[in-house]
Coordinates of C-alpha atoms and ligand atoms in Angstrom, one line a residue:
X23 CA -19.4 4.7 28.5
X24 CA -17.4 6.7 26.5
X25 CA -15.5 6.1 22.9
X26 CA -12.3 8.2 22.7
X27 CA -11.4 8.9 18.4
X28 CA -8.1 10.0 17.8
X29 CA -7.2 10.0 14.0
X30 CA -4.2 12.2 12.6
X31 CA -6.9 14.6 10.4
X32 CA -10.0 16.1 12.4
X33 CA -12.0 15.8 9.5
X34 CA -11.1 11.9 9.3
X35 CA -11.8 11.8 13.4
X36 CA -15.2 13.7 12.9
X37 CA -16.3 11.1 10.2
X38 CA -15.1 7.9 12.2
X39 CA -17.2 9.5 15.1
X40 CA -20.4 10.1 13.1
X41 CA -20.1 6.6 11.5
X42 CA -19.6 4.8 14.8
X43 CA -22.2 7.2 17.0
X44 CA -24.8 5.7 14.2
X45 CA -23.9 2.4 14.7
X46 CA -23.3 2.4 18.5
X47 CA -26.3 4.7 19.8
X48 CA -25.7 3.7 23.4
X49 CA -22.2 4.7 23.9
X50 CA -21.0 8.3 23.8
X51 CA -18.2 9.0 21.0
X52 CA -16.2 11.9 21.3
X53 CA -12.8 13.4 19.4
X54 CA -9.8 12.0 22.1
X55 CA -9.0 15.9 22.1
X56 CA -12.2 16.7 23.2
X57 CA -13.2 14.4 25.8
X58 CA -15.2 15.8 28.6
X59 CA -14.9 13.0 31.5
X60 CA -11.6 11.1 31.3
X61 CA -12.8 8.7 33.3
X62 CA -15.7 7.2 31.3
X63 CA -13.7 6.4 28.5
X64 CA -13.4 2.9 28.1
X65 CA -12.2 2.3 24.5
X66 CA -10.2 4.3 22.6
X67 CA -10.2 3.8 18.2
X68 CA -7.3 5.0 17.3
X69 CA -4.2 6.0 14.5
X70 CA -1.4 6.9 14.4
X71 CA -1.8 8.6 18.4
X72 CA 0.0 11.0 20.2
X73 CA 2.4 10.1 22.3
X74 CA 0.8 10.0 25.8
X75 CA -2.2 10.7 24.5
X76 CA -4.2 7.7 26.2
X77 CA -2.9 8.6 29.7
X78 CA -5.1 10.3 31.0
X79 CA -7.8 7.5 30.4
X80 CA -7.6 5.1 33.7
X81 CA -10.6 3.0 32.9
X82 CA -8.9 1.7 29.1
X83 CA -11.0 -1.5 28.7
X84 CA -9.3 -1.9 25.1
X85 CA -7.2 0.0 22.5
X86 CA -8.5 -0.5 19.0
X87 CA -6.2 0.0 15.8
X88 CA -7.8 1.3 12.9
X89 CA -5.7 -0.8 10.7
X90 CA -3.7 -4.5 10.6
X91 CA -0.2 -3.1 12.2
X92 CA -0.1 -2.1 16.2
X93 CA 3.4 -0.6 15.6
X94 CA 1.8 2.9 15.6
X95 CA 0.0 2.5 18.6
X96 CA 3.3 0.5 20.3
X97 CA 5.1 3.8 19.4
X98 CA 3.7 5.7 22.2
X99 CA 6.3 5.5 25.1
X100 CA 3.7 6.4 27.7
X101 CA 0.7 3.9 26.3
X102 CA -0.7 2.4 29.3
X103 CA 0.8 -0.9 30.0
X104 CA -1.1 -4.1 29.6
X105 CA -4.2 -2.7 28.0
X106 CA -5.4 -4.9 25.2
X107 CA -5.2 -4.0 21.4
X108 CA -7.9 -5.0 19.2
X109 CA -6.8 -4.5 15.1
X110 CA -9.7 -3.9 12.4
X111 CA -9.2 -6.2 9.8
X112 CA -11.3 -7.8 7.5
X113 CA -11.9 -9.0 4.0
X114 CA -12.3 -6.1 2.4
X115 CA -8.3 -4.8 3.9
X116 CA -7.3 -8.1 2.6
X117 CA -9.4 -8.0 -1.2
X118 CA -7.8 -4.7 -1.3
X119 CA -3.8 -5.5 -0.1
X120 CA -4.4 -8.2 -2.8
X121 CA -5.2 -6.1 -5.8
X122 CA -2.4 -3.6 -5.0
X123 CA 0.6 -7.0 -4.6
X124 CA -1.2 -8.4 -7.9
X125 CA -1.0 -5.2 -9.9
X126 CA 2.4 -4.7 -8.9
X127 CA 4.2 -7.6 -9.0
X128 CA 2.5 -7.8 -12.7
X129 CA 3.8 -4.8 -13.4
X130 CA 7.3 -5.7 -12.1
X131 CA 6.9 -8.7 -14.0
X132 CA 5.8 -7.6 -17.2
X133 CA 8.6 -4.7 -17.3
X134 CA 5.7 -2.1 -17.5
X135 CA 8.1 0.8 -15.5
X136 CA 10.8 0.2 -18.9
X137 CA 8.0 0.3 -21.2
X138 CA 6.0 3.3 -19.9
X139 CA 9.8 5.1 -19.8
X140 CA 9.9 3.9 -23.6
X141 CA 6.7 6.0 -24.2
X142 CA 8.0 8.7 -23.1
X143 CA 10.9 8.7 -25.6
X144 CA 9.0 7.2 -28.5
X145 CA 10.6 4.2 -28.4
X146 CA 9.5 1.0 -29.9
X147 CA 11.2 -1.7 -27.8
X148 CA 9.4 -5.1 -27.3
X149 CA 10.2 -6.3 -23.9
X150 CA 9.7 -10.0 -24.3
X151 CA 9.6 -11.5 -21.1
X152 CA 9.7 -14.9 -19.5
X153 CA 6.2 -16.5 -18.4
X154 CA 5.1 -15.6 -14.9
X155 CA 5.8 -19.7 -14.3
X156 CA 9.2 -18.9 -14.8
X157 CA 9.4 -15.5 -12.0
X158 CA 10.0 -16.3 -8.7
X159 CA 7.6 -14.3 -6.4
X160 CA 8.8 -14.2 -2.6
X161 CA 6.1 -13.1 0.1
X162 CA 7.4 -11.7 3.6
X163 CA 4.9 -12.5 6.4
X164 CA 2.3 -15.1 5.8
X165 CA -0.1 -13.6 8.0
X166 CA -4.2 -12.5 7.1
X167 CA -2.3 -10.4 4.4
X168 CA 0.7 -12.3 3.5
X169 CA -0.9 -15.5 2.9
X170 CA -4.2 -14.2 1.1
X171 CA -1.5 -12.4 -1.3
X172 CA 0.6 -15.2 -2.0
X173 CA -2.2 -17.8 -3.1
X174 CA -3.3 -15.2 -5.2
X175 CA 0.1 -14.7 -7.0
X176 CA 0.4 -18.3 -6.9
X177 CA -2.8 -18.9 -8.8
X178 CA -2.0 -16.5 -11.6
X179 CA 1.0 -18.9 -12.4
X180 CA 4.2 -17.5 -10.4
X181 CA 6.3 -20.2 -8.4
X182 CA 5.7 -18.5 -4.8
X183 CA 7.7 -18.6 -1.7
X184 CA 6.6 -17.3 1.6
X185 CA 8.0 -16.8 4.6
X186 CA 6.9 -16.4 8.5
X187 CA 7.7 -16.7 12.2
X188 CA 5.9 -20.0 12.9
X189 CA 5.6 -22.8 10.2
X190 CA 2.8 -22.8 7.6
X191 CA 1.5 -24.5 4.8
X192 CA -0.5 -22.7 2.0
X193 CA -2.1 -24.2 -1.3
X194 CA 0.7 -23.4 -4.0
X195 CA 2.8 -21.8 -1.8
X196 CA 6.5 -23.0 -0.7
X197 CA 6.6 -22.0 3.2
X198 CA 10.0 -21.3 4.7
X199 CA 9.8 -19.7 8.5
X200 CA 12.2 -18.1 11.0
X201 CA 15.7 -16.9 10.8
X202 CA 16.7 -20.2 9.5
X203 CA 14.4 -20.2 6.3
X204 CA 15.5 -16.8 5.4
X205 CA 18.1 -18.2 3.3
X206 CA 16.5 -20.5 1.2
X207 CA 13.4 -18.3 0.8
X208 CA 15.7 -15.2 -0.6
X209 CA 17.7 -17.8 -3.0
X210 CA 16.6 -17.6 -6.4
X211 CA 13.5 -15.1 -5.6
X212 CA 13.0 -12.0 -7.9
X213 CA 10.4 -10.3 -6.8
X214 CA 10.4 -9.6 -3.0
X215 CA 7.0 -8.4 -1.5
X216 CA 6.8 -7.1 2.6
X217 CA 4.2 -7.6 4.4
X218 CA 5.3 -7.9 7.6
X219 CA 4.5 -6.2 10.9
X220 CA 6.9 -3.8 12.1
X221 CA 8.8 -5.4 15.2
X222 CA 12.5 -4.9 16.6
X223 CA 12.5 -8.3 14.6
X224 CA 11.7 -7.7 11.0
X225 CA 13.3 -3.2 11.5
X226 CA 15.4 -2.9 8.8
X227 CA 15.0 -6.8 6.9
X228 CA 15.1 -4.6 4.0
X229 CA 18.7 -4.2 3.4
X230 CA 21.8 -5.0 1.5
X231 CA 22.4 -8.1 2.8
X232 CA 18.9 -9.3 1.5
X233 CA 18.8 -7.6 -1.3
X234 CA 22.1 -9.3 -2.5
X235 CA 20.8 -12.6 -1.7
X236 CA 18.0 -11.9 -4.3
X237 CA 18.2 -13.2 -8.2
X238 CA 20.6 -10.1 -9.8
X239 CA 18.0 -7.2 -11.2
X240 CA 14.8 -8.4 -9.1
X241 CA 12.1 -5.5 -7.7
X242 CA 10.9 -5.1 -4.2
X243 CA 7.7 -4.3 -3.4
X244 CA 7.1 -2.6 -0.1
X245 CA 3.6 -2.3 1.4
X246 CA 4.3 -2.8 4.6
X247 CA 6.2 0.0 7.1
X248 CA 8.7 2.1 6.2
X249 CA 11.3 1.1 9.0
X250 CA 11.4 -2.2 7.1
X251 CA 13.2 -0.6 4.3
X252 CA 17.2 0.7 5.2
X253 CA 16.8 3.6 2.4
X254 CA 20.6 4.0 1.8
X255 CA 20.6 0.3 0.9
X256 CA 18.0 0.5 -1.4
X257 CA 19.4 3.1 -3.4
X258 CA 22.7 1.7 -3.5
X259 CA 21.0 -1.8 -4.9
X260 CA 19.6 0.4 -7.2
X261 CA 22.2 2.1 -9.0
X262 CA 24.6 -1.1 -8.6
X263 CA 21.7 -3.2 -10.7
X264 CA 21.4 -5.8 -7.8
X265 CA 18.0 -4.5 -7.7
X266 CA 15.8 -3.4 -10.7
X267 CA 13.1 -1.5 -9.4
X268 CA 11.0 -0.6 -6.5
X269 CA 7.3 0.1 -5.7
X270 CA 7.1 1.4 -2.4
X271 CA 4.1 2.4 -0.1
X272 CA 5.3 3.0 3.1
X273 CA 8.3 5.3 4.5
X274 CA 10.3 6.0 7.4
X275 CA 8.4 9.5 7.4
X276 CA 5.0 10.1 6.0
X277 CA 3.6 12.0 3.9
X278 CA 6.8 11.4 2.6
X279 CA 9.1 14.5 2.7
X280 CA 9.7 16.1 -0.2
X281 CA 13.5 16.7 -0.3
X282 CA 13.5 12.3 -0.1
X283 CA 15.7 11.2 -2.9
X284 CA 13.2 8.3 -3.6
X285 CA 10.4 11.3 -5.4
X286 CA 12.8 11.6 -8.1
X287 CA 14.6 8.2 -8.4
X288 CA 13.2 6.6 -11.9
X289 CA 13.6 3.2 -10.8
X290 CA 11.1 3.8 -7.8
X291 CA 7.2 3.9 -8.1
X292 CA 6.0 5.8 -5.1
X293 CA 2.4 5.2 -3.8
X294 CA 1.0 6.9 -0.8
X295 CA -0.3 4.5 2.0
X296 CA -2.8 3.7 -0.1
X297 CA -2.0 -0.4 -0.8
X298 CA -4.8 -0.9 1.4
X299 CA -7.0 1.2 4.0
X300 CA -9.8 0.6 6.0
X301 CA -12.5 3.2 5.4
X302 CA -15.0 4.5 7.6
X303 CA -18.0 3.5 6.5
X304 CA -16.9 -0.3 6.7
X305 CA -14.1 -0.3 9.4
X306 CA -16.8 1.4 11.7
X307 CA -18.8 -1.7 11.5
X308 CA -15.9 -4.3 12.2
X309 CA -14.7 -1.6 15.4
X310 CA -18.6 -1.8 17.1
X311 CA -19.0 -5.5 16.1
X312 CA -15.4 -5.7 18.0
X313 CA -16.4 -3.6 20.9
X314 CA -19.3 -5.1 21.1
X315 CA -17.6 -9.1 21.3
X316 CA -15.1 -7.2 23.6
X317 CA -17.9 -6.1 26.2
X318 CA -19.8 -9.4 25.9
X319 CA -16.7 -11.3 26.3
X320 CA -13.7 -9.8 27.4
X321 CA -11.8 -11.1 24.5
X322 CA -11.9 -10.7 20.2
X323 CA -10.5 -13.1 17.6
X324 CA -8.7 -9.8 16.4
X325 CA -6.7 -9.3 19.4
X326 CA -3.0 -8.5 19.3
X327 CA -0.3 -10.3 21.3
X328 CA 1.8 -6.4 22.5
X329 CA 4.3 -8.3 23.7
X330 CA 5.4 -10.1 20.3
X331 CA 5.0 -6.8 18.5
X332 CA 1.8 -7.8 16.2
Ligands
LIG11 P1 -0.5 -10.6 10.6 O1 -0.2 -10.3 12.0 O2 -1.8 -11.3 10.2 O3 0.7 -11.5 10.0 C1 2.0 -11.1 10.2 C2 2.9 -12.2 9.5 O4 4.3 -11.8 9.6 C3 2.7 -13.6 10.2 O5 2.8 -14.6 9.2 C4 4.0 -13.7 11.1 O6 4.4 -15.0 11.3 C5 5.0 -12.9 10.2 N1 6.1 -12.5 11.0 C6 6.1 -11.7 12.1 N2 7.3 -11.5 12.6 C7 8.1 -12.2 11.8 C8 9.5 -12.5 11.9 N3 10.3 -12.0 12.8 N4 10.0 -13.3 10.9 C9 9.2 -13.9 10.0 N5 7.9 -13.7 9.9 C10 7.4 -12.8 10.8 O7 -0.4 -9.2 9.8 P2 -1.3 -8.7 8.5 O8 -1.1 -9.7 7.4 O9 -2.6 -8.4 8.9 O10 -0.5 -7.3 8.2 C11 0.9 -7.3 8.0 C12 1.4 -5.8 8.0 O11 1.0 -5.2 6.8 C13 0.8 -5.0 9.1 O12 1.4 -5.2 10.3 C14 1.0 -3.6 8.6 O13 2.2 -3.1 9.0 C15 1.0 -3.8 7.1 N6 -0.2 -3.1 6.4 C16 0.0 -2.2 5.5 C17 -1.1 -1.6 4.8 C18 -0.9 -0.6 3.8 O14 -1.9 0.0 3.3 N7 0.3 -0.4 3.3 C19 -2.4 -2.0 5.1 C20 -2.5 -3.1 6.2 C21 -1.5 -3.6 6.8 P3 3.5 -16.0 12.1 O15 2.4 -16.4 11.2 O16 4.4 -17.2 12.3 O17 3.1 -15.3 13.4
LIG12 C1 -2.7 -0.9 8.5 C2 -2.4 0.1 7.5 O1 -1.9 -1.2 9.3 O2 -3.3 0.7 6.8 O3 -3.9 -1.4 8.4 O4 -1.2 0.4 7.3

């Protein structure tokens, strides 16, 4: 009964290990690099992996994601077929995906990227703007995420819109869904936040043609995969005025390179992956309580559907 760790650092692999070997005393948890007996591995907890690097384990009971998406996991051309995915999620990935979309759709709001530029030239501007009731907020993806953000935006006073596969209804929130909805949800929105998974669906939703369906000058607010964004799009939008601003977590590359042209580009705020991560000490106990459902069970509420992508 073997645990299989695979994490892009081997510092952030060791620590995942020691968390989980103290919380699962029973099961052997080893590096995925380091694995002695292939075939007693029967989870692997994993991010960002290798490609291949779960074929040689022919006993996979379950693949777990350390974090919401799959898409990294999905990546790997060689993952063995038809093995579940468990994701960690939880409240505090959600608390935490919250604060980042509140502070930055404030910040959007409230002009705080023109005023803190004023500072810098000692300018004395005031920036009146309109109430939040008066700023309409747009949320891609209503899922644990999505919808947690939304109500949240929606309660601090901003008209919200959201928008999602399958129908939904949330408290304050004006639901559109599917390819249909997209219309109407973009119409009149000025603030577009992503937070959806990354699928051959939703690659590249990030682009001109949405961006010019948005209110003229709005900001986009990416926290959800790079691939979502079509970069030469955005900074086109940017320097034609159709959009305002950008805060952007995610990237086609990461860490993002340093030659990108979105480092230096005024109008974007660059964060690294940092909207919302799951850290050891608490996603450790979500990934044994998981494993430990899985093996009692043969099934978690957090499984993934592989075939639809999240
Ligand atoms: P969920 O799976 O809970 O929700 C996904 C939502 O997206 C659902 O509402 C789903 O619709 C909707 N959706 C999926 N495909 C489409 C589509 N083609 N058209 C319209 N809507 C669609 O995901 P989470 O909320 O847990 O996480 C979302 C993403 O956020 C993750 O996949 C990950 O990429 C990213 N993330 C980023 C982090 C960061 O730090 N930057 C941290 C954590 C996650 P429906 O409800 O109908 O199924
Ligand atoms: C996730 C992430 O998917 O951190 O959880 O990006």
């Amino acid at each position: 009964m073997t645990i299989a760790v695979s994490l892009p650092a081997e510092d952030k692999t060791e620590w995942w290990c020691q968390m989980l070997r103290d919380l699962m005393p029973d099961w052997k948890i080893e590096p995925l690099d380091k694995v002695e007996d292939p075939d007693a591995v029967t989870y692997t907890v994993v991010w960002r992996p290798a490609t291949g690097a779960m074929t040689p384990f022919s006993n996979l009971k379950a693949i777990v994601s350390l974090g919401a998406g799959i898409d990294h996991v999905l990546a790997d051309k060689q993952l063995p077929q038809d093995v579940p995915i468990i994701r960690t999620v939880g409240t505090d990935l959600t608390q935490r995906m919250k604060e980042y979309v509140a502070l930055h759709v404030l910040r959007h709001h409230r002009e705080m990227p023109a005023i803190e530029a004023n500072q810098g030239r000692k300018l004395w501007e005031q920036i009146i703007v309109p109430p939040a009731t008066q700023r309409r907020v747009g949320v891609m993806g209503l899922g644990n995420l999505g919808s947690a953000a939304a109500e949240l935006l929606s309660q601090i006073g901003f008209p919200v819109v959201g928008w999602s596969r399958s129908p939904k209804e949330l408290q304050g929130v004006q639901c559109y869904s599917g390819p249909d909805g997209f219309k109407s949800f973009l119409e009149g929105t000025e603030i577009l936040v992503c937070l959806l998974p990354l699928t051959d669906s939703t690659r590249g939703i990030l682009n001109a043609d949405t961006f010019n369906q948005l209110k003229r000058g709005g900001s986009i607010i990416n926290a959800a995969r790079g691939p979502h964004m079509v970069d030469s799009d955005l900074i086109e939008a940017l320097n034609s005025g159709q959009i305002g601003a950008a805060t952007l977590d995610v990237f086609h590359v990461e860490p993002l390179p340093d030659t990108h042209p979105f480092w230096s580009n005024p109008k974007i705020t660059v964060t690294p992956h940092i909207a919302s991560m799951i850290d050891a000490p608490t996603g450790s106990k979500i990934v044994a309580k998981n494993i430990r459902i899985f093996e009692e069970t043969g099934t978690v509420p957090d499984l993934a559907d592989a075939k639809r992508g999240y």
